[in-house]
Short mmCIF file of C-alpha atoms and ligand atoms in Angstrom, two decimals:
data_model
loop_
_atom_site.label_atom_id
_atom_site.label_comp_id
_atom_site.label_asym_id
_atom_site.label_seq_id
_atom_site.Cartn_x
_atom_site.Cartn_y
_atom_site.Cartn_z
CA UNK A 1 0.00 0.00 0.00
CA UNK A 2 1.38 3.32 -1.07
CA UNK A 3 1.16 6.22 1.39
CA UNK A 4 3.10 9.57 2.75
CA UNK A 5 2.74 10.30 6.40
CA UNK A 6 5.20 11.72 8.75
CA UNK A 7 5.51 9.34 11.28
CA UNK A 8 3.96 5.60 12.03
CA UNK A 9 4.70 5.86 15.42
CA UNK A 10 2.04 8.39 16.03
CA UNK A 11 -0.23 5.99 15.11
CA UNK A 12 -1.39 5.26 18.67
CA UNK A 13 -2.14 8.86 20.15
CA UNK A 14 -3.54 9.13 16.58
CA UNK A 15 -5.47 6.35 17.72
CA UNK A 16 -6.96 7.73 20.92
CA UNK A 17 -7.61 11.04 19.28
CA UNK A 18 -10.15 9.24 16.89
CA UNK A 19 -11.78 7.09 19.53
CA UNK A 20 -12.09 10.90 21.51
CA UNK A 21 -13.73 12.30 18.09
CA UNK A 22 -15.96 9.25 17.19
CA UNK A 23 -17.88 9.72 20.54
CA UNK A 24 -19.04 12.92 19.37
CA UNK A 25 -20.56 11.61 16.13
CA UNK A 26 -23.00 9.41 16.91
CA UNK A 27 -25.20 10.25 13.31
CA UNK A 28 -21.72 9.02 11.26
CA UNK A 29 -21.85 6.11 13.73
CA UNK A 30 -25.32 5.08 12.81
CA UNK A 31 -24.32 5.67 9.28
CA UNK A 32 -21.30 3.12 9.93
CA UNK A 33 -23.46 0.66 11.20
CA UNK A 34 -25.59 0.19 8.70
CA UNK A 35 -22.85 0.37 6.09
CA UNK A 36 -21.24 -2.44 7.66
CA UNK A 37 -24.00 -4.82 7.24
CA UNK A 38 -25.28 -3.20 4.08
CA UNK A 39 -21.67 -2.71 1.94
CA UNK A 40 -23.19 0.13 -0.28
CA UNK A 41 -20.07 1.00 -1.69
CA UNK A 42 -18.37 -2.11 -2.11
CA UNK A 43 -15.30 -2.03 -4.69
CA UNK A 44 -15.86 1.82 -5.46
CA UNK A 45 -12.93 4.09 -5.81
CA UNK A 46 -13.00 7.01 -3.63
CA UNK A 47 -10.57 9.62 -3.49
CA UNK A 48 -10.30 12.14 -0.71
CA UNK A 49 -8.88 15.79 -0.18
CA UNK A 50 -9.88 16.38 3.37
CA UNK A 51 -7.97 18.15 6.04
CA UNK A 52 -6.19 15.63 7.68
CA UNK A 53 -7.94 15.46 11.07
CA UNK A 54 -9.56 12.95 13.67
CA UNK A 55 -13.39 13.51 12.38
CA UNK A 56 -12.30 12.71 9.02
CA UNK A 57 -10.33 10.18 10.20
CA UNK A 58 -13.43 9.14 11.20
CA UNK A 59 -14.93 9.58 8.14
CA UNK A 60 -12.79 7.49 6.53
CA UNK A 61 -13.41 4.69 8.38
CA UNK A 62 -17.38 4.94 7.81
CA UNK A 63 -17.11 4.78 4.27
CA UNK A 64 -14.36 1.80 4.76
CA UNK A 65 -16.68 0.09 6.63
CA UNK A 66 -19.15 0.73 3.64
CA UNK A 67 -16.93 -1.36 1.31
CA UNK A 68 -15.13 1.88 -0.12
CA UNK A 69 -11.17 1.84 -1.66
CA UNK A 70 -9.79 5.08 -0.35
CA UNK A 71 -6.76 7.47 -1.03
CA UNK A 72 -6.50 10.87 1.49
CA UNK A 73 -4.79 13.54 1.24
CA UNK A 74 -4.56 17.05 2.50
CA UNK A 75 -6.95 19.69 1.68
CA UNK A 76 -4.12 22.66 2.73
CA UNK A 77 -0.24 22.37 4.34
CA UNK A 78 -0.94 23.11 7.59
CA UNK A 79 -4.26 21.15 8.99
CA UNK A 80 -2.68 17.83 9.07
CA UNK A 81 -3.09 15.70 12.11
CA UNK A 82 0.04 13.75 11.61
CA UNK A 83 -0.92 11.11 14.25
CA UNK A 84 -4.13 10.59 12.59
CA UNK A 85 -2.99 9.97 9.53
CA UNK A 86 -0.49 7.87 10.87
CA UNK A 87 -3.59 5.51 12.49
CA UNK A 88 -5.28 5.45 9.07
CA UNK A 89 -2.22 4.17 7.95
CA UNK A 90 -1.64 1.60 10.26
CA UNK A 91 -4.84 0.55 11.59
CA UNK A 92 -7.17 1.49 8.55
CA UNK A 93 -4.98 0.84 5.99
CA UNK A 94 -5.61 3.84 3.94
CA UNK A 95 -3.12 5.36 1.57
CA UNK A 96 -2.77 8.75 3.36
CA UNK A 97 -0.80 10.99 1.69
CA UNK A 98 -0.27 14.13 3.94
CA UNK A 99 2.37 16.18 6.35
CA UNK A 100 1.48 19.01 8.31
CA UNK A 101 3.73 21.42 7.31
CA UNK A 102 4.20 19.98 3.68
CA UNK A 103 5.65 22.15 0.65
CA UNK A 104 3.36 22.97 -2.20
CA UNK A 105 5.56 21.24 -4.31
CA UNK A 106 4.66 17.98 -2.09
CA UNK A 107 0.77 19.25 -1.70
CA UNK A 108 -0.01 18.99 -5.59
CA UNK A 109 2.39 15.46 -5.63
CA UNK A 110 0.27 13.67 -2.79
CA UNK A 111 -2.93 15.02 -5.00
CA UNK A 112 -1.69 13.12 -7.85
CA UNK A 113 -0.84 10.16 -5.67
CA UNK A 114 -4.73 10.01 -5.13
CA UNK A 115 -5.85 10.34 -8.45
CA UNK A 116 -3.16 7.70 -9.86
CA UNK A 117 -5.85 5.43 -7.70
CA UNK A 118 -8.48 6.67 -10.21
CA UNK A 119 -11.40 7.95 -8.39
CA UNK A 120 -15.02 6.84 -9.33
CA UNK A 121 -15.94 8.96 -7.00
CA UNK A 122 -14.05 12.49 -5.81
CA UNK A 123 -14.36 14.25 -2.03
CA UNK A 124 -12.85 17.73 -1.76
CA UNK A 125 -13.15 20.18 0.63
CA UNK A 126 -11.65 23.24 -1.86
CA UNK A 127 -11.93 21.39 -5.04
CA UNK A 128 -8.03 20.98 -5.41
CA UNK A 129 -8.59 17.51 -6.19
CA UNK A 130 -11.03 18.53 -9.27
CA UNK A 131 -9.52 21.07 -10.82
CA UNK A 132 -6.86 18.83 -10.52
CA UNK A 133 -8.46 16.32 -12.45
CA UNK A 134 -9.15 19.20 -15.16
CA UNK A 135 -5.88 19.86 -15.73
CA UNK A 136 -3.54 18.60 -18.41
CA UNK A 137 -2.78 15.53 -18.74
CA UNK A 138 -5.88 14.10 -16.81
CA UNK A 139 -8.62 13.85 -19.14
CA UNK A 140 -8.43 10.28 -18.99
CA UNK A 141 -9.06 10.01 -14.87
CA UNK A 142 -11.65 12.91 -15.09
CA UNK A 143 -13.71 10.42 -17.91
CA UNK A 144 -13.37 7.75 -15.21
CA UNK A 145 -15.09 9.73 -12.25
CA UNK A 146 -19.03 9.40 -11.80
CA UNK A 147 -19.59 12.79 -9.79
CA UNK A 148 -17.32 14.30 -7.04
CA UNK A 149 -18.69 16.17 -3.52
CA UNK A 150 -17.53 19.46 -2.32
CA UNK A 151 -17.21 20.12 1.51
CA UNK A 152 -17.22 24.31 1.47
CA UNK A 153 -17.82 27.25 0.41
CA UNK A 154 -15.04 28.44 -1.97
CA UNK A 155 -14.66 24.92 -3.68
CA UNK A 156 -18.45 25.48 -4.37
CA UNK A 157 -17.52 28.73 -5.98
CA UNK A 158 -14.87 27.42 -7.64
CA UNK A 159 -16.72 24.55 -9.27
CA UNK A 160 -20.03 26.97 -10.30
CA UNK A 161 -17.06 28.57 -11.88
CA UNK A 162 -16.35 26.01 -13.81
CA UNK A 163 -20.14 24.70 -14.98
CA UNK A 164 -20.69 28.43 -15.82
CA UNK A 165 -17.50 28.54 -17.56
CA UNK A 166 -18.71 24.84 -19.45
CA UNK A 167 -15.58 22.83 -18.42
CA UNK A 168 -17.08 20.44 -15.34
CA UNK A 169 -16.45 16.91 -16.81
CA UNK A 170 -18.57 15.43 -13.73
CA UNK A 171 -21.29 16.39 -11.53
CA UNK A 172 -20.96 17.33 -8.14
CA UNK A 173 -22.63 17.36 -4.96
CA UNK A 174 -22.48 20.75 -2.73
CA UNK A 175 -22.26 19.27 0.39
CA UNK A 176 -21.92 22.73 1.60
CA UNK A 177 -25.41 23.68 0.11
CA UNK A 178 -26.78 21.48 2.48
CA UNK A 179 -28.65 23.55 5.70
CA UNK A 180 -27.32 20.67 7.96
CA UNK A 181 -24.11 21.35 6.89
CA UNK A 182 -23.60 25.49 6.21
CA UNK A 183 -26.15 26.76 9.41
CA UNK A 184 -23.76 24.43 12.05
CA UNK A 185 -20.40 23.10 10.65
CA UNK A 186 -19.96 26.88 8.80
CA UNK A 187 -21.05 29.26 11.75
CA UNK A 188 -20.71 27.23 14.76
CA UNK A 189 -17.92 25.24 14.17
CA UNK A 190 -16.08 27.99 12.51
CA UNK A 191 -17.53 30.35 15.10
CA UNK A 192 -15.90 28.64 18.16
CA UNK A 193 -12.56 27.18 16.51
CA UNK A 194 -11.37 30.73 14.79
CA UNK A 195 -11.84 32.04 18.14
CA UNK A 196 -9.94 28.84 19.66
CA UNK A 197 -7.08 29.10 17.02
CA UNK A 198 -6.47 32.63 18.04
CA UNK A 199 -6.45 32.17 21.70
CA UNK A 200 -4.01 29.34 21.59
CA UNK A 201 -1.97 31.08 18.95
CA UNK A 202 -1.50 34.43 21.15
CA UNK A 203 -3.40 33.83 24.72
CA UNK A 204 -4.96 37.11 23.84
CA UNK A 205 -7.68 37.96 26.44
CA UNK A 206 -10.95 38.95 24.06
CA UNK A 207 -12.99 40.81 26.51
CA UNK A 208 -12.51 44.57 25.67
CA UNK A 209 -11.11 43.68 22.81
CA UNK A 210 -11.78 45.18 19.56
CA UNK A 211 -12.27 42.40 17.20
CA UNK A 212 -12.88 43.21 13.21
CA UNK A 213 -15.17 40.52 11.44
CA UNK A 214 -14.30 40.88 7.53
CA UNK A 215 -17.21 38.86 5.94
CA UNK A 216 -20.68 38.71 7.44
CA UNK A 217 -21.52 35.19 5.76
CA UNK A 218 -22.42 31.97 7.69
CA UNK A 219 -18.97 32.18 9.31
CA UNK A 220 -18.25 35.61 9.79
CA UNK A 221 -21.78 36.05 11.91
CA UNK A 222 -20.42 32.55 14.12
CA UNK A 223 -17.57 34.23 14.81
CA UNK A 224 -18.21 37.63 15.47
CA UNK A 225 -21.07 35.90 18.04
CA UNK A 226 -18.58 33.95 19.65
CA UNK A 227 -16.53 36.91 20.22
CA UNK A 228 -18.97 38.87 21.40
CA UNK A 229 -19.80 36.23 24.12
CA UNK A 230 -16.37 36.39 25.25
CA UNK A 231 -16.14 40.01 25.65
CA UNK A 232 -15.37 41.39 22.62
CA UNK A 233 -16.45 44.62 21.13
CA UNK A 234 -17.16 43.41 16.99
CA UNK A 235 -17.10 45.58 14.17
CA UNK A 236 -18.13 43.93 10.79
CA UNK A 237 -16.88 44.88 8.01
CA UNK A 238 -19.27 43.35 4.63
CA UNK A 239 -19.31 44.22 0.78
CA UNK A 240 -23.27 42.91 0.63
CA UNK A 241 -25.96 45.44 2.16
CA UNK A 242 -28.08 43.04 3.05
CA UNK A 243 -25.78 41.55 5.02
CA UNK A 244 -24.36 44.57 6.13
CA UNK A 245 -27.53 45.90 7.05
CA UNK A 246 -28.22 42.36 9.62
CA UNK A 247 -24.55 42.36 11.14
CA UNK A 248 -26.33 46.33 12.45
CA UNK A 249 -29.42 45.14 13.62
CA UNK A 250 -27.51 41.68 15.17
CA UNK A 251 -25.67 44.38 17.23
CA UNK A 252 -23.03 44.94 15.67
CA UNK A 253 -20.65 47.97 14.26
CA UNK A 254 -20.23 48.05 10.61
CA UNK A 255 -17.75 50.33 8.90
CA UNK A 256 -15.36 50.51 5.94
CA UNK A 257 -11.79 48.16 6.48
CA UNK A 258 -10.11 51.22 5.78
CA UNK A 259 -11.83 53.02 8.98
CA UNK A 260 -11.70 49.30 10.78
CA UNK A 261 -8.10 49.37 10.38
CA UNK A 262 -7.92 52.11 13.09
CA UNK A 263 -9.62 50.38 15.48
CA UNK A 264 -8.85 46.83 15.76
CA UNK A 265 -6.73 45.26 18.11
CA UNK A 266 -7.44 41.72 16.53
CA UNK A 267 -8.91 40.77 12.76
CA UNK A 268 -10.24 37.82 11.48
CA UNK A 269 -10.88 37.35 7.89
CA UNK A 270 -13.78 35.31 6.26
CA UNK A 271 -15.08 36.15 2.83
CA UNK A 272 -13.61 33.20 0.33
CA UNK A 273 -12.35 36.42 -1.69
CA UNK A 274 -8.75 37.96 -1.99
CA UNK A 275 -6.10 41.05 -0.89
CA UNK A 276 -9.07 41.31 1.95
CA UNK A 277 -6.29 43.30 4.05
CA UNK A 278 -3.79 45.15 1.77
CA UNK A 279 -1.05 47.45 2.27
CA UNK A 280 -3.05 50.58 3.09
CA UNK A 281 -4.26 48.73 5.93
CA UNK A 282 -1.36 47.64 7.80
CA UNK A 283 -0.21 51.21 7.19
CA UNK A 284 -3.01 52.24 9.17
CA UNK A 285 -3.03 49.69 11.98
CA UNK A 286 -2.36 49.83 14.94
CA UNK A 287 1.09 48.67 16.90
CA UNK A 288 0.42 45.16 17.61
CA UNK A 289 -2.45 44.50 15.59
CA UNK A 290 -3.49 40.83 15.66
CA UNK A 291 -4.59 39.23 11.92
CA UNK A 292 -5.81 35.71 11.47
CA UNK A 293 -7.68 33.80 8.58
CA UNK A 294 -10.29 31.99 8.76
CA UNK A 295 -11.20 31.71 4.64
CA UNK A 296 -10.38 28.75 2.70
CA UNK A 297 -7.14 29.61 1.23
CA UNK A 298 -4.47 32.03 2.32
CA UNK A 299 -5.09 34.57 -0.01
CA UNK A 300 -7.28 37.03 2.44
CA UNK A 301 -4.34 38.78 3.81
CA UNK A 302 -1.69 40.51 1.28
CA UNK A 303 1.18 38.30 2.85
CA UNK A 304 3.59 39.64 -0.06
CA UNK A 305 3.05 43.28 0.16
CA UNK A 306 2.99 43.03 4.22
CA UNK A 307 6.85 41.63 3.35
CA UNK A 308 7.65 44.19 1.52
CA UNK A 309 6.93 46.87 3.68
CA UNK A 310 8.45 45.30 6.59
CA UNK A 311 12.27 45.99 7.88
CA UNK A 312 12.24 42.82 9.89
CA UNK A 313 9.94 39.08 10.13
CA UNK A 314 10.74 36.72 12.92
CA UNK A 315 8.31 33.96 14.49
CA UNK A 316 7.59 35.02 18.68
CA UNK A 317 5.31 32.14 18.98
CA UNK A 318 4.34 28.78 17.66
CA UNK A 319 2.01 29.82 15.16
CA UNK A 320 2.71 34.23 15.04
CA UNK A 321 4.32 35.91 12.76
CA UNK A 322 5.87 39.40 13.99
CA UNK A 323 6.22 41.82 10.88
CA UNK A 324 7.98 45.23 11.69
CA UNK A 325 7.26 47.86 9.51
CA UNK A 326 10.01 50.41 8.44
CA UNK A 327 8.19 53.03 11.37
CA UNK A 328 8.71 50.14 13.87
CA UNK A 329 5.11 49.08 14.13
CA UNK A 330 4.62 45.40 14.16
CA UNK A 331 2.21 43.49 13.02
CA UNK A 332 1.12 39.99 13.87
CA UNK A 333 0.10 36.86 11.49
CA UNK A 334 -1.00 33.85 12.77
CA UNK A 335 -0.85 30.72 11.22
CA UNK A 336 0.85 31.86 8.07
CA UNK A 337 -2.44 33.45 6.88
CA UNK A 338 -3.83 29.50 6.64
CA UNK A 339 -6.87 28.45 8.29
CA UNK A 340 -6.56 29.95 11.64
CA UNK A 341 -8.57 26.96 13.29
CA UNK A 342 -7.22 24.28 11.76
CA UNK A 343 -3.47 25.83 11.93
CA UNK A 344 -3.65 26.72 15.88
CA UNK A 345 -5.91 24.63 16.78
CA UNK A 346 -8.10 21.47 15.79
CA UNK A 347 -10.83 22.32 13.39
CA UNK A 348 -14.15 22.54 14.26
CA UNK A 349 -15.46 19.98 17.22
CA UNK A 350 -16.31 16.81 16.22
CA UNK A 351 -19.90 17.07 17.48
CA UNK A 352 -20.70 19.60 14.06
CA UNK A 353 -18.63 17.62 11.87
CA UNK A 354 -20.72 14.71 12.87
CA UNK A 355 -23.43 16.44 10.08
CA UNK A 356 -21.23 17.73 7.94
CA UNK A 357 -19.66 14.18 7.52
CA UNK A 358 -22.81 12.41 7.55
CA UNK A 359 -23.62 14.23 4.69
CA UNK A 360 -20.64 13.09 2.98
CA UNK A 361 -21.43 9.63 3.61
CA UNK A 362 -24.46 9.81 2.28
CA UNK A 363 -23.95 11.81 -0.51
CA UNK A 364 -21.46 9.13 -1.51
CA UNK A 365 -24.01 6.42 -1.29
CA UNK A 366 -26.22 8.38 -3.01
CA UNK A 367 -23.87 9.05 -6.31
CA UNK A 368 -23.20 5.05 -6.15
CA UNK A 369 -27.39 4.75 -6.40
CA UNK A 370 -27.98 7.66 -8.89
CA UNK A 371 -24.56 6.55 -11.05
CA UNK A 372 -24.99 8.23 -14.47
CA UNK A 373 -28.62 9.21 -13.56
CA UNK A 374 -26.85 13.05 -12.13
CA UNK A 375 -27.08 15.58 -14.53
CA UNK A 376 -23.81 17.44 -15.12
CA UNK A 377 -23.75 20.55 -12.76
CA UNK A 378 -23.43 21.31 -9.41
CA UNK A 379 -26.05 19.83 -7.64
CA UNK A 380 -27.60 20.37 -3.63
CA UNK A 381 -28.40 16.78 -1.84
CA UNK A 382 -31.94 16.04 -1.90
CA UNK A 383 -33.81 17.48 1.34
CA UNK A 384 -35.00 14.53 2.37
CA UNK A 385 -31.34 13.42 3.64
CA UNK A 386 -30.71 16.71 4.82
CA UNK A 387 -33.30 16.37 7.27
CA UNK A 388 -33.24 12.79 8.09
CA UNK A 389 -29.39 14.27 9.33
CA UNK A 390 -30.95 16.64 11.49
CA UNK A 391 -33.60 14.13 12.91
CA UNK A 392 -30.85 12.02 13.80
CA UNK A 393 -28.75 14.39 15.54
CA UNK A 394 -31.33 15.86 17.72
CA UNK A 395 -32.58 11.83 18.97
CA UNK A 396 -28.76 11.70 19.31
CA UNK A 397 -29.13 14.32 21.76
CA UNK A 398 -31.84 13.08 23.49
CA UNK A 399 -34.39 16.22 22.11
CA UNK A 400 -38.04 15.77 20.99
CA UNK A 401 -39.81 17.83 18.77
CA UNK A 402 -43.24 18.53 18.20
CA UNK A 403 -45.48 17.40 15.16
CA UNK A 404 -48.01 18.96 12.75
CA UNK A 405 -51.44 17.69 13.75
CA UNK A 406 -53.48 16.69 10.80
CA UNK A 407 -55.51 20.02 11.23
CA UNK A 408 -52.20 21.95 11.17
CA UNK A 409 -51.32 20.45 7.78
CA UNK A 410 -54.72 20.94 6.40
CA UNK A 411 -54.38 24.68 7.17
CA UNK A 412 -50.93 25.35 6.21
CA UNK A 413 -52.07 23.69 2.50
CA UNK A 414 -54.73 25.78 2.28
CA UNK A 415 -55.93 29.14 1.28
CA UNK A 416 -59.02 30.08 1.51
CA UNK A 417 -59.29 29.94 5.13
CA UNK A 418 -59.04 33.37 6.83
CA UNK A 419 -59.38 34.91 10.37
P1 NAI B 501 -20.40 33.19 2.74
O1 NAI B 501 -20.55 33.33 1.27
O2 NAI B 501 -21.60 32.82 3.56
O3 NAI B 501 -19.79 34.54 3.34
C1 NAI B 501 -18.72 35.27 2.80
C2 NAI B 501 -19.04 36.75 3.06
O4 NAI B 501 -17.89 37.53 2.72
C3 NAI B 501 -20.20 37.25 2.20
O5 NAI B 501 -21.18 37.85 3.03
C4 NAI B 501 -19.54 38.27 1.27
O6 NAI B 501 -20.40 39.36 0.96
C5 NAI B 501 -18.36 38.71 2.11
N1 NAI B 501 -17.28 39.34 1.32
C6 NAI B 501 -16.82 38.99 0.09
N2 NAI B 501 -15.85 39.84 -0.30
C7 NAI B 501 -15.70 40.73 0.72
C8 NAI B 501 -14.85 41.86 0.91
N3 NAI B 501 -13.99 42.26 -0.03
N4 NAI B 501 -14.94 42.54 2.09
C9 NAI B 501 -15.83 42.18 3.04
N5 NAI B 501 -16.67 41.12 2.90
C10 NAI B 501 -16.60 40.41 1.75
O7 NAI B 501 -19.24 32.13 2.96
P2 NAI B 501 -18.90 31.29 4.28
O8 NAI B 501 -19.61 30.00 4.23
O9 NAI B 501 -19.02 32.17 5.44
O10 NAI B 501 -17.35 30.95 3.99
C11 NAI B 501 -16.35 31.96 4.00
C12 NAI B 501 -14.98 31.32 3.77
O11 NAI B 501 -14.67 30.44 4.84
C13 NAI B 501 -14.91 30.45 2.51
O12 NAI B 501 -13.62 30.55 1.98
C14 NAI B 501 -15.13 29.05 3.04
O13 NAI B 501 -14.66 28.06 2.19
C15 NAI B 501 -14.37 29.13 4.35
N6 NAI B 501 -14.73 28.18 5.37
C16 NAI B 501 -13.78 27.99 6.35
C17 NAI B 501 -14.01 27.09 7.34
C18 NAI B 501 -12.97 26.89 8.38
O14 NAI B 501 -12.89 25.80 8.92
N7 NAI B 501 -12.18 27.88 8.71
C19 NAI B 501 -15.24 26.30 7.41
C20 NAI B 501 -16.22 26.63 6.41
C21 NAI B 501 -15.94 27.54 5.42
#
């Protein structure tokens, strides 16, 4: 079995760390179960480009159990869990081919060590595995795949990009789309583990703090709640009115970055776009600003420019960067402008994941039933799984719900009773 992983000894913390994970996904458990009695996806081909971490880990496993042939590797350089990897290596025998850490240079080689598996079916969580696929020289795997699924937000962009644009061999699955995914993995998950990334990165204390949310979306608003429940005084910063206009009447301030910039003491970027904070912003900051991402790739902060203008660059803690411009200010980066929460700290908590996984599982049972029935396109899961998800999760947590009574469903489908 081929595979790249830093070190098999891990394996057994990596071990623990999934067992600690797995009880906190009890909806992927059921999932598991049945797949191990029911093989659904015996013999099929999956290949995976996932950050590296004990709920995929997790993942994995599932669609193992499920009959599935799997290759892993790393969705970005930095949010590999080398001991997990290591334990899908030895335990699960997976081919995992990641490194926390690894060069981009080695990134793009352990994709290609997936796809020389030839994927029927493609899991991405940024879509680096299928554009990949539609670059040169790998027409011939692309024919091969029956439809690929897409974890977040900018590989959803991305791959609209690329129906629009008429180039999308396959179809795929917006797992993202899905409400059981976006609502909970997106703005609480997000929400709590930006926050966490930044604490353990600096130990900054958050209450009084003057923390600048750059992207209202679903996880700009979990964050900015999170820090306002620790203390924090949040000013939004948004390019949509209408979202502009509900990060005001949520509570919050909502200015220009340019006028942000001379208030912040820590900011936090999450808008899937690019050169979010330029060089006329750190000129503007102020001495020991804080800046983290939180956006898919690490092109939210102008890391280049930022270089530039600075006299001197040395790391002060694990994961910060201190930058000291030529008038001796310094600014801070954390986590290299990668994924704040999955660079500092561990991703989001395996208890959201739980759905957004589920949904993967299912969604790859799903292309296995509806192979060559999906038109091409990027396509939502049906609602029906969606909700079965989030019927599961809440029995998993032990909460009932109320039904319609018949009467109720006669009057919501009908209109021509009044007062
Ligand atoms: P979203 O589409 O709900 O929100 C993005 C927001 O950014 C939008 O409201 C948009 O108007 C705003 N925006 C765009 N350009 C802007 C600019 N120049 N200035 C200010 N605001 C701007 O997207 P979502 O789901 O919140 O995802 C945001 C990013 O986070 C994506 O890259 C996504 O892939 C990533 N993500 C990261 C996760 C993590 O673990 N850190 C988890 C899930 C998503």
């Amino acid at each position: 079995m081929d595979y790249d992983v830093k070190d098999l000894n891990l394996a057994k913390q990596g071990r623990l760390r999934i067992e600690w994970a797995e009880k906190n996904m009890p909806v992927l458990r059921l999932i598991r179960a049945r797949f191990t009695k029911e093989k659904p996806l015996r013999g099929v081909r999956v290949g995976c480009c996932l950050h590296v971490t004990t709920e995929t880990a997790n993942l994995m496993e599932t669609l193992k159990a499920g009959g599935a042939e799997l290759r892993l590797c790393a969705s970005n350089p930095l949010s590999t869990q080398d001991d997990s990897a290591a334990a899908l290596v030895t335990d699960t025998k997976i081919g995992v081919f990641a490194v926390r850490g690894e060069d981009n240079k080695t990134y793009y080689k352990h994709i290609a060590s997936v796809l020389a598996n030839n994927p029927q079916i493609t899991i991405d969580d940024g879509a680096d595995l299928v554009s990949a696929l539609h670059g040169n020289g790998n027409g011939g795997a692309a024919a091969g795949v029956w439809a690929g699924l897409e974890e977040t937000t900018t590989g959803v962009i991305r791959l609209r990009a690329m129906a629009q644009q008429g180039v999308l061999r396959f179809p795929v699955i917006a797992i993202n789309d899905s409400q059981t995914k976006h609502m909970f993995d997106n703005r609480y998950g997000t929400g709590q583990s930006t926050v966490d990334g930044i604490l353990r990165a600096t130990n900054h204390l958050m209450a009084g703090s003057k923390v600048v949310i750059c992207g209202y979306g679903w996880c700009g608003r979990g964050v900015a709640s999170r820090a306002r429940g620790m203390g924090a005084e949040v000013i939004v910063c948004e390019v949509e009115p209408i979202k502009a206009l509900e990060a005001l009447m949520d509570g919050f301030r909502v200015m220009p970055m340019a006028q942000a910039v001379r208030e912040g003491d820590v900011f936090v970027t999450l808008t899937g776009n690019l050169g979010i904070i330029r060089q006329e912003h750190f000129l503007k900051m102020k001495d020991g600003a804080v800046i983290a991402n939180s956006g898919h790739f690490n092109v939210e902060i102008d890391l280049d420019a930022l270089d530039q203008m600075s006299s001197k660059r040395r790391l002060v803690r694990r994961d910060v960067e201190e930058y000291t411009l030529k008038d001796g200010k310094r600014i801070h980066i954390l986590g290299e402008g990668r994924l704040i929460n999955l660079a500092a700290a561990e991703g989001h908590p395996a208890m959201v994941m739980d759905m957004s996984f589920a949904n993967q599982a299912l969604g790859v049972e799903y292309i296995v039933k509806n192979r060559g029935k999906l038109p091409l396109g990027v396509h939502a899961l049906p609602e029906r799984i969606d909700r079965e998800i989030a019927r599961l999760k809440l029995k998993s947590m032990g909460v009932k719900i109320d039904t319609l009574t018949s009467a109720q469903k006669k009057y919501l489908a009908e209109w021509t009773m009044g007062t």
